[in-house]
């Protein structure tokens, strides 16, 4: 129960400490998993398990010498069917490899046997905190009466795919809709529920992506997941349902930010990634999912999460024609991906060494004046004489070298998304350019 008293920041630190590579590595070694991890090519030999100890079966003298690290003048005499025992420490995998294998095994158990079995194994490996048997409660349950408008009840229940909320859910609902600016609210703000809801949403999204695209590479799965759980997507879904109208806050700037975003949403000429939504809308979406998880358990929380993101997951499947084989990030990717997947994530997967940052117009004129910028549908150069301080520039660089820049009046985020989308499209249409960037990056890393 002491965990319930921790702040969001403390909870994040605790989660990071519980899941750090060093701790997972120790758990893998305690379970003896490190002895069965293959980290080197088999070559001419093969792993033969006997008495829980791995060793190599070598076919000739040269392989024997290579395995033992001997020079030519130290060669062992040729023997038929030479078997050389190799100590396990000679093939000890790195700490991160051991941690990754442990996580992979837990993921396998979760997909095939469910959450309870995976949680039980994690507890037996001593990498999780023992689960409490009684229902989780929130600090907001200490107050007995929570006046909630009927319209709020109807909007949130419809958004979460529920017929109606139970009375026991009202305290959590009140907490999930309370912004940190409401200092005198009778319930805590939504930050703790948002923290839980983030994990609920990520689990639901990852499981859906993994099962929907079983043949995709991990980098492609990450790009799809990022698209589903990012702020732009969650804000669009929340705003479309009117959640922002029911947030309790004391921030005088928030109504104007909501109105500005609604105007952006109603005129989405640049698509989803051409909007810069207030983060509070996405936070409330996650907080509501966290509330469902706490009140009704993992299964119901996952159902609500999948219901909430159904519009975007349906759009992904429809745009990809339900074909998991063709979903990929790269020069042969489908055209639709440049519009529906998160631009920065796509660009990073195409070339990890590319970086993007947003710059104020005057800052760009000082440091990057000679660089061409995409402005209002054509290429041009920034002018230090411009008095329009609302313009920002999204710039993509490779190892500090200018690649592309796009100006935008909407926001820093929109300018960066547009720059990433332009570079991603360029790399997809020019595989040779992408290969050159990757080759040069590899050469630089060797210096």
Coordinates of N, CA, C and O in Angstrom, one line a residue, residues 145-269:
X145 N -18.6 11.9 -1.4 CA -19.5 12.5 -2.4 C -18.8 13.3 -3.5 O -17.9 14.1 -3.2
X146 N -19.1 12.9 -4.7 CA -18.4 13.5 -5.9 C -19.4 14.0 -6.9 O -20.0 13.2 -7.7
X147 N -19.7 15.3 -6.9 CA -20.7 15.8 -7.9 C -20.1 15.8 -9.3 O -19.1 16.4 -9.6
X148 N -20.7 15.0 -10.2 CA -20.2 14.9 -11.5 C -21.4 15.1 -12.5 O -22.5 14.5 -12.3
X149 N -21.2 16.0 -13.4 CA -22.3 16.3 -14.3 C -22.7 15.1 -15.1 O -21.9 14.3 -15.5
X150 N -24.0 15.0 -15.4 CA -24.5 13.9 -16.2 C -23.9 13.9 -17.6 O -23.6 12.8 -18.1
X151 N -23.7 15.0 -18.2 CA -23.0 15.1 -19.5 C -21.6 14.5 -19.5 O -21.2 13.8 -20.4
X152 N -20.9 14.8 -18.4 CA -19.6 14.2 -18.3 C -19.6 12.7 -18.2 O -18.8 12.0 -18.8
X153 N -20.6 12.2 -17.4 CA -20.7 10.7 -17.3 C -21.0 10.1 -18.6 O -20.5 9.1 -19.0
X154 N -21.9 10.7 -19.4 CA -22.3 10.1 -20.7 C -21.2 10.2 -21.7 O -20.9 9.2 -22.4
X155 N -20.4 11.3 -21.7 CA -19.3 11.5 -22.6 C -18.2 10.5 -22.4 O -17.7 9.9 -23.3
X156 N -17.8 10.4 -21.1 CA -16.7 9.5 -20.8 C -17.1 8.0 -20.9 O -16.3 7.2 -21.4
X157 N -18.3 7.6 -20.6 CA -18.7 6.2 -20.7 C -18.8 5.8 -22.2 O -18.4 4.7 -22.6
X158 N -19.3 6.7 -23.0 CA -19.3 6.5 -24.5 C -17.9 6.4 -25.0 O -17.6 5.6 -25.9
X159 N -17.0 7.3 -24.6 CA -15.6 7.3 -25.1 C -14.9 6.0 -24.7 O -14.1 5.5 -25.5
X160 N -15.2 5.4 -23.5 CA -14.5 4.2 -23.1 C -15.2 2.9 -23.5 O -14.7 1.9 -23.2
X161 N -16.3 3.1 -24.2 CA -17.1 1.9 -24.6 C -17.8 1.2 -23.5 O -18.1 0.0 -23.5
X162 N -18.3 2.0 -22.5 CA -19.0 1.4 -21.4 C -20.5 1.9 -21.5 O -20.7 3.1 -21.9
X163 N -21.4 1.1 -21.1 CA -22.8 1.5 -21.1 C -23.0 2.6 -20.1 O -23.7 3.6 -20.3
X164 N -22.5 2.4 -18.9 CA -22.6 3.5 -17.9 C -21.6 3.2 -16.8 O -21.1 2.1 -16.6
X165 N -21.2 4.3 -16.0 CA -20.3 4.1 -14.9 C -21.0 3.7 -13.6 O -22.0 4.2 -13.3
X166 N -20.3 2.8 -12.9 CA -20.8 2.5 -11.6 C -20.5 3.6 -10.6 O -19.7 4.5 -10.8
X167 N -21.3 3.6 -9.5 CA -21.0 4.7 -8.5 C -19.6 4.6 -7.9 O -19.0 5.7 -7.6
X168 N -19.1 3.4 -7.8 CA -17.7 3.3 -7.3 C -16.7 3.9 -8.2 O -15.6 4.2 -7.7
X169 N -17.0 4.1 -9.5 CA -16.1 4.6 -10.4 C -16.0 6.1 -10.4 O -15.1 6.7 -10.9
X170 N -17.0 6.8 -9.8 CA -17.1 8.2 -9.8 C -15.9 8.9 -9.2 O -15.4 9.9 -9.8
X171 N -15.4 8.5 -8.1 CA -14.2 9.1 -7.5 C -13.0 9.1 -8.5 O -12.3 10.1 -8.6
X172 N -12.8 8.0 -9.1 CA -11.7 7.8 -10.1 C -12.0 8.7 -11.3 O -11.0 9.3 -11.9
X173 N -13.2 8.8 -11.7 CA -13.5 9.6 -12.9 C -13.3 11.1 -12.6 O -12.8 11.8 -13.4
X174 N -13.7 11.5 -11.4 CA -13.4 12.9 -10.9 C -11.9 13.2 -11.0 O -11.5 14.2 -11.4
X175 N -11.1 12.2 -10.5 CA -9.7 12.4 -10.4 C -9.1 12.5 -11.8 O -8.2 13.3 -12.1
X176 N -9.6 11.6 -12.7 CA -9.1 11.6 -14.1 C -9.4 12.8 -14.9 O -8.6 13.1 -15.8
X177 N -10.4 13.6 -14.5 CA -10.8 14.8 -15.3 C -10.3 16.0 -14.6 O -10.6 17.1 -15.0
X178 N -9.4 15.9 -13.5 CA -9.0 17.1 -12.8 C -7.5 17.4 -13.2 O -6.6 16.7 -13.0
X179 N -7.4 18.6 -13.7 CA -6.1 19.1 -14.1 C -5.2 19.6 -12.9 O -5.8 20.0 -11.9
X180 N -3.9 19.5 -13.0 CA -3.0 20.0 -11.9 C -3.3 21.4 -11.5 O -2.9 21.8 -10.3
X181 N -3.8 22.2 -12.4 CA -4.1 23.6 -12.0 C -5.2 23.8 -11.0 O -5.3 24.9 -10.4
X182 N -6.0 22.8 -10.8 CA -7.1 22.8 -9.8 C -6.5 22.6 -8.4 O -6.7 21.4 -7.9
X183 N -5.9 23.5 -7.8 CA -5.2 23.4 -6.6 C -6.1 23.1 -5.4 O -5.7 22.4 -4.4
X184 N -7.4 23.6 -5.5 CA -8.3 23.4 -4.3 C -9.3 22.3 -4.6 O -10.4 22.3 -3.9
X185 N -9.0 21.4 -5.5 CA -10.0 20.3 -5.8 C -10.0 19.4 -4.6 O -9.0 19.2 -3.9
X186 N -11.2 18.7 -4.5 CA -11.3 17.7 -3.4 C -10.6 16.4 -3.7 O -10.6 15.5 -2.9
X187 N -10.2 16.3 -4.9 CA -9.5 15.0 -5.3 C -8.1 15.4 -5.9 O -7.9 16.5 -6.3
X188 N -7.2 14.4 -6.0 CA -5.9 14.7 -6.6 C -6.1 14.9 -8.1 O -7.1 14.6 -8.7
X189 N -5.0 15.5 -8.7 CA -5.1 15.7 -10.2 C -4.8 14.3 -10.9 O -4.5 13.3 -10.2
X190 N -4.9 14.3 -12.2 CA -4.9 13.1 -13.0 C -3.6 12.5 -13.2 O -3.4 11.4 -13.8
X191 N -2.5 13.0 -12.6 CA -1.1 12.6 -13.0 C -0.9 11.1 -12.7 O -0.2 10.4 -13.5
X192 N -1.3 10.7 -11.5 CA -1.1 9.3 -11.1 C -1.8 8.3 -12.1 O -1.3 7.3 -12.5
X193 N -3.1 8.7 -12.3 CA -3.9 7.8 -13.2 C -3.3 7.9 -14.6 O -3.4 6.9 -15.4
X194 N -2.8 9.0 -15.0 CA -2.2 9.1 -16.4 C -1.0 8.2 -16.5 O -0.8 7.6 -17.5
X195 N -0.2 8.2 -15.4 CA 1.0 7.3 -15.4 C 0.6 5.8 -15.5 O 1.3 5.1 -16.3
X196 N -0.5 5.4 -14.9 CA -0.9 4.0 -15.0 C -1.5 3.8 -16.4 O -1.3 2.8 -17.1
X197 N -2.3 4.8 -16.9 CA -3.0 4.7 -18.2 C -2.0 4.6 -19.3 O -2.3 3.9 -20.3
X198 N -0.9 5.2 -19.2 CA 0.2 5.2 -20.2 C 0.6 3.7 -20.4 O 0.8 3.2 -21.5
X199 N 0.8 3.0 -19.3 CA 1.2 1.6 -19.3 C 0.1 0.7 -19.9 O 0.3 -0.2 -20.7
X200 N -1.1 1.0 -19.5 CA -2.3 0.2 -20.0 C -2.4 0.4 -21.5 O -2.6 -0.6 -22.2
X201 N -2.3 1.6 -22.0 CA -2.4 1.9 -23.4 C -1.2 1.2 -24.2 O -1.4 0.6 -25.3
X202 N 0.0 1.4 -23.7 CA 1.2 0.8 -24.4 C 1.0 -0.7 -24.5 O 1.4 -1.3 -25.5
X203 N 0.6 -1.4 -23.4 CA 0.4 -2.8 -23.4 C -0.6 -3.3 -24.5 O -0.4 -4.2 -25.3
X204 N -1.7 -2.6 -24.5 CA -2.8 -2.9 -25.5 C -2.3 -2.7 -26.9 O -2.6 -3.5 -27.8
X205 N -1.6 -1.5 -27.1 CA -1.1 -1.2 -28.5 C -0.1 -2.2 -28.9 O -0.1 -2.7 -30.1
X206 N 0.8 -2.5 -28.1 CA 1.9 -3.5 -28.5 C 1.3 -4.9 -28.8 O 1.8 -5.5 -29.7
X207 N 0.4 -5.3 -28.0 CA -0.2 -6.6 -28.2 C -0.9 -6.6 -29.6 O -0.8 -7.6 -30.4
X208 N -1.7 -5.5 -29.8 CA -2.4 -5.5 -31.1 C -1.5 -5.4 -32.3 O -1.7 -6.1 -33.3
X209 N -0.4 -4.6 -32.2 CA 0.5 -4.5 -33.3 C 1.2 -5.8 -33.5 O 1.4 -6.3 -34.7
X210 N 1.6 -6.5 -32.5 CA 2.3 -7.8 -32.6 C 1.5 -8.8 -33.2 O 1.9 -9.6 -34.1
X211 N 0.2 -8.9 -32.9 CA -0.7 -9.9 -33.4 C -1.2 -9.5 -34.8 O -1.5 -10.4 -35.6
X212 N -1.3 -8.2 -35.1 CA -1.8 -7.8 -36.4 C -0.7 -7.9 -37.5 O -1.1 -8.0 -38.7
X213 N 0.5 -7.7 -37.1 CA 1.6 -7.7 -38.1 C 2.7 -8.6 -37.6 O 3.8 -8.2 -37.2
X214 N 2.4 -10.0 -37.6 CA 3.4 -10.9 -37.1 C 4.7 -11.1 -37.8 O 5.6 -11.6 -37.3
X215 N 4.7 -10.6 -39.1 CA 5.9 -10.8 -39.9 C 6.8 -9.5 -40.0 O 7.7 -9.5 -40.7
X216 N 6.4 -8.5 -39.3 CA 7.1 -7.2 -39.4 C 8.3 -7.2 -38.5 O 8.4 -7.9 -37.5
X217 N 9.3 -6.4 -38.9 CA 10.5 -6.3 -38.1 C 10.2 -5.4 -36.9 O 9.2 -4.6 -36.9
X218 N 11.0 -5.5 -35.9 CA 10.8 -4.7 -34.6 C 10.7 -3.2 -34.9 O 9.8 -2.5 -34.3
X219 N 11.6 -2.7 -35.7 CA 11.6 -1.3 -36.0 C 10.2 -0.8 -36.6 O 9.8 0.3 -36.3
X220 N 9.6 -1.7 -37.4 CA 8.3 -1.3 -38.0 C 7.2 -1.4 -37.0 O 6.3 -0.6 -37.0
X221 N 7.3 -2.4 -36.1 CA 6.3 -2.5 -35.0 C 6.4 -1.2 -34.1 O 5.3 -0.7 -33.7
X222 N 7.6 -0.8 -33.8 CA 7.8 0.4 -33.0 C 7.1 1.6 -33.7 O 6.5 2.5 -33.0
X223 N 7.3 1.8 -35.0 CA 6.8 2.9 -35.7 C 5.2 2.9 -35.6 O 4.6 4.0 -35.5
X224 N 4.6 1.7 -35.8 CA 3.2 1.6 -35.7 C 2.7 1.9 -34.3 O 1.7 2.7 -34.1
X225 N 3.4 1.4 -33.3 CA 2.9 1.6 -31.9 C 3.0 3.1 -31.6 O 2.1 3.7 -31.0
X226 N 4.1 3.8 -32.0 CA 4.3 5.2 -31.8 C 3.1 6.0 -32.4 O 2.6 7.0 -31.7
X227 N 2.7 5.6 -33.5 CA 1.6 6.3 -34.2 C 0.3 6.2 -33.4 O -0.5 7.1 -33.3
X228 N 0.1 5.0 -32.8 CA -1.1 4.8 -32.0 C -1.2 5.5 -30.7 O -2.2 6.1 -30.3
X229 N 0.0 5.6 -30.0 CA 0.0 6.1 -28.6 C 0.5 7.5 -28.5 O 0.5 8.1 -27.4
X230 N 0.9 8.2 -29.6 CA 1.4 9.5 -29.5 C 0.4 10.6 -29.1 O -0.9 10.3 -29.3
X231 N 0.8 11.7 -28.7 CA -0.1 12.8 -28.2 C -1.1 13.2 -29.3 O -2.2 13.5 -29.1
X232 N -0.6 13.4 -30.6 CA -1.4 13.8 -31.7 C -2.6 12.9 -31.9 O -3.8 13.4 -32.0
X233 N -2.4 11.6 -31.8 CA -3.5 10.6 -32.0 C -4.5 10.7 -30.9 O -5.7 10.7 -31.1
X234 N -3.9 10.6 -29.6 CA -4.8 10.6 -28.5 C -5.6 11.9 -28.4 O -6.8 11.8 -28.0
X235 N -5.0 13.0 -28.7 CA -5.7 14.3 -28.6 C -6.8 14.3 -29.6 O -7.9 14.8 -29.4
X236 N -6.5 13.8 -30.8 CA -7.6 13.8 -31.9 C -8.8 13.0 -31.5 O -9.9 13.4 -31.6
X237 N -8.5 11.8 -30.9 CA -9.6 10.9 -30.4 C -10.4 11.5 -29.3 O -11.6 11.5 -29.2
X238 N -9.6 12.1 -28.3 CA -10.3 12.7 -27.2 C -11.1 14.0 -27.5 O -12.2 14.2 -27.1
X239 N -10.5 14.8 -28.4 CA -11.2 16.0 -28.8 C -12.5 15.7 -29.7 O -13.5 16.4 -29.5
X240 N -12.4 14.7 -30.5 CA -13.5 14.2 -31.3 C -14.7 13.8 -30.4 O -15.9 13.9 -30.8
X241 N -14.4 13.3 -29.3 CA -15.4 12.9 -28.3 C -15.8 14.0 -27.4 O -16.8 13.8 -26.5
X242 N -15.2 15.1 -27.4 CA -15.5 16.2 -26.5 C -15.0 16.1 -25.1 O -15.5 16.8 -24.2
X243 N -14.0 15.3 -24.9 CA -13.4 15.2 -23.5 C -12.9 16.5 -23.0 O -13.0 16.8 -21.8
X244 N -12.3 17.3 -23.9 CA -11.7 18.6 -23.4 C -12.7 19.5 -22.8 O -12.3 20.4 -22.0
X245 N -14.0 19.4 -23.1 CA -15.0 20.3 -22.6 C -15.3 20.0 -21.1 O -16.0 20.7 -20.5
X246 N -14.8 18.8 -20.6 CA -15.2 18.4 -19.3 C -14.0 18.4 -18.3 O -14.1 17.9 -17.2
X247 N -12.9 18.9 -18.8 CA -11.7 18.9 -17.9 C -11.8 20.0 -16.9 O -12.2 21.2 -17.2
X248 N -11.6 19.7 -15.6 CA -11.7 20.7 -14.5 C -10.4 21.3 -14.3 O -9.4 20.6 -14.0
X249 N -10.3 22.6 -14.5 CA -9.0 23.3 -14.5 C -9.2 24.8 -14.0 O -10.3 25.3 -14.0
X250 N -8.0 25.4 -13.7 CA -8.1 26.8 -13.3 C -7.0 27.5 -14.1 O -6.3 28.5 -13.6
X251 N -6.8 27.1 -15.4 CA -5.8 27.7 -16.2 C -6.5 28.6 -17.2 O -7.3 28.1 -18.1
X252 N -6.2 29.9 -17.2 CA -6.9 30.9 -18.0 C -6.6 30.7 -19.5 O -7.3 31.2 -20.4
X253 N -5.4 30.1 -19.8 CA -5.0 30.0 -21.2 C -5.6 28.7 -21.9 O -5.5 28.6 -23.1
X254 N -6.1 27.8 -21.1 CA -6.5 26.5 -21.7 C -7.7 26.6 -22.6 O -7.7 26.0 -23.7
X255 N -8.8 27.4 -22.3 CA -9.9 27.5 -23.3 C -9.4 28.0 -24.7 O -9.9 27.5 -25.7
X256 N -8.5 28.9 -24.7 CA -8.0 29.4 -26.0 C -7.2 28.4 -26.7 O -7.3 28.2 -27.9
X257 N -6.4 27.6 -26.0 CA -5.6 26.5 -26.6 C -6.6 25.4 -27.2 O -6.3 24.8 -28.2
X258 N -7.6 25.1 -26.4 CA -8.6 24.1 -26.9 C -9.3 24.6 -28.2 O -9.4 23.9 -29.2
X259 N -9.6 25.9 -28.2 CA -10.3 26.5 -29.4 C -9.4 26.5 -30.6 O -9.8 26.2 -31.7
X260 N -8.1 26.8 -30.4 CA -7.1 26.9 -31.4 C -6.9 25.5 -32.0 O -6.9 25.3 -33.3
X261 N -6.9 24.5 -31.2 CA -6.7 23.1 -31.7 C -8.0 22.6 -32.4 O -7.8 21.9 -33.4
X262 N -9.1 23.0 -31.9 CA -10.4 22.6 -32.7 C -10.4 23.2 -34.1 O -10.8 22.5 -35.0
X263 N -9.9 24.4 -34.2 CA -9.8 25.0 -35.5 C -8.8 24.2 -36.4 O -9.0 24.0 -37.6
X264 N -7.7 23.9 -35.8 CA -6.7 23.1 -36.6 C -7.3 21.7 -37.0 O -7.1 21.3 -38.1
X265 N -8.0 21.1 -36.1 CA -8.6 19.8 -36.4 C -9.7 19.9 -37.5 O -9.8 19.0 -38.3
X266 N -10.4 21.0 -37.5 CA -11.5 21.1 -38.5 C -10.9 21.4 -39.9 O -11.7 21.3 -40.9
X267 N -9.7 21.9 -39.9 CA -9.1 22.2 -41.2 C -7.7 21.5 -41.4 O -6.7 22.2 -41.4
X268 N -7.7 20.2 -41.4 CA -6.5 19.4 -41.4 C -5.9 19.2 -42.8 O -5.9 18.1 -43.3
X269 N -5.5 20.3 -43.4 CA -5.0 20.2 -44.7 C -3.6 19.5 -44.7 O -3.3 18.9 -45.7

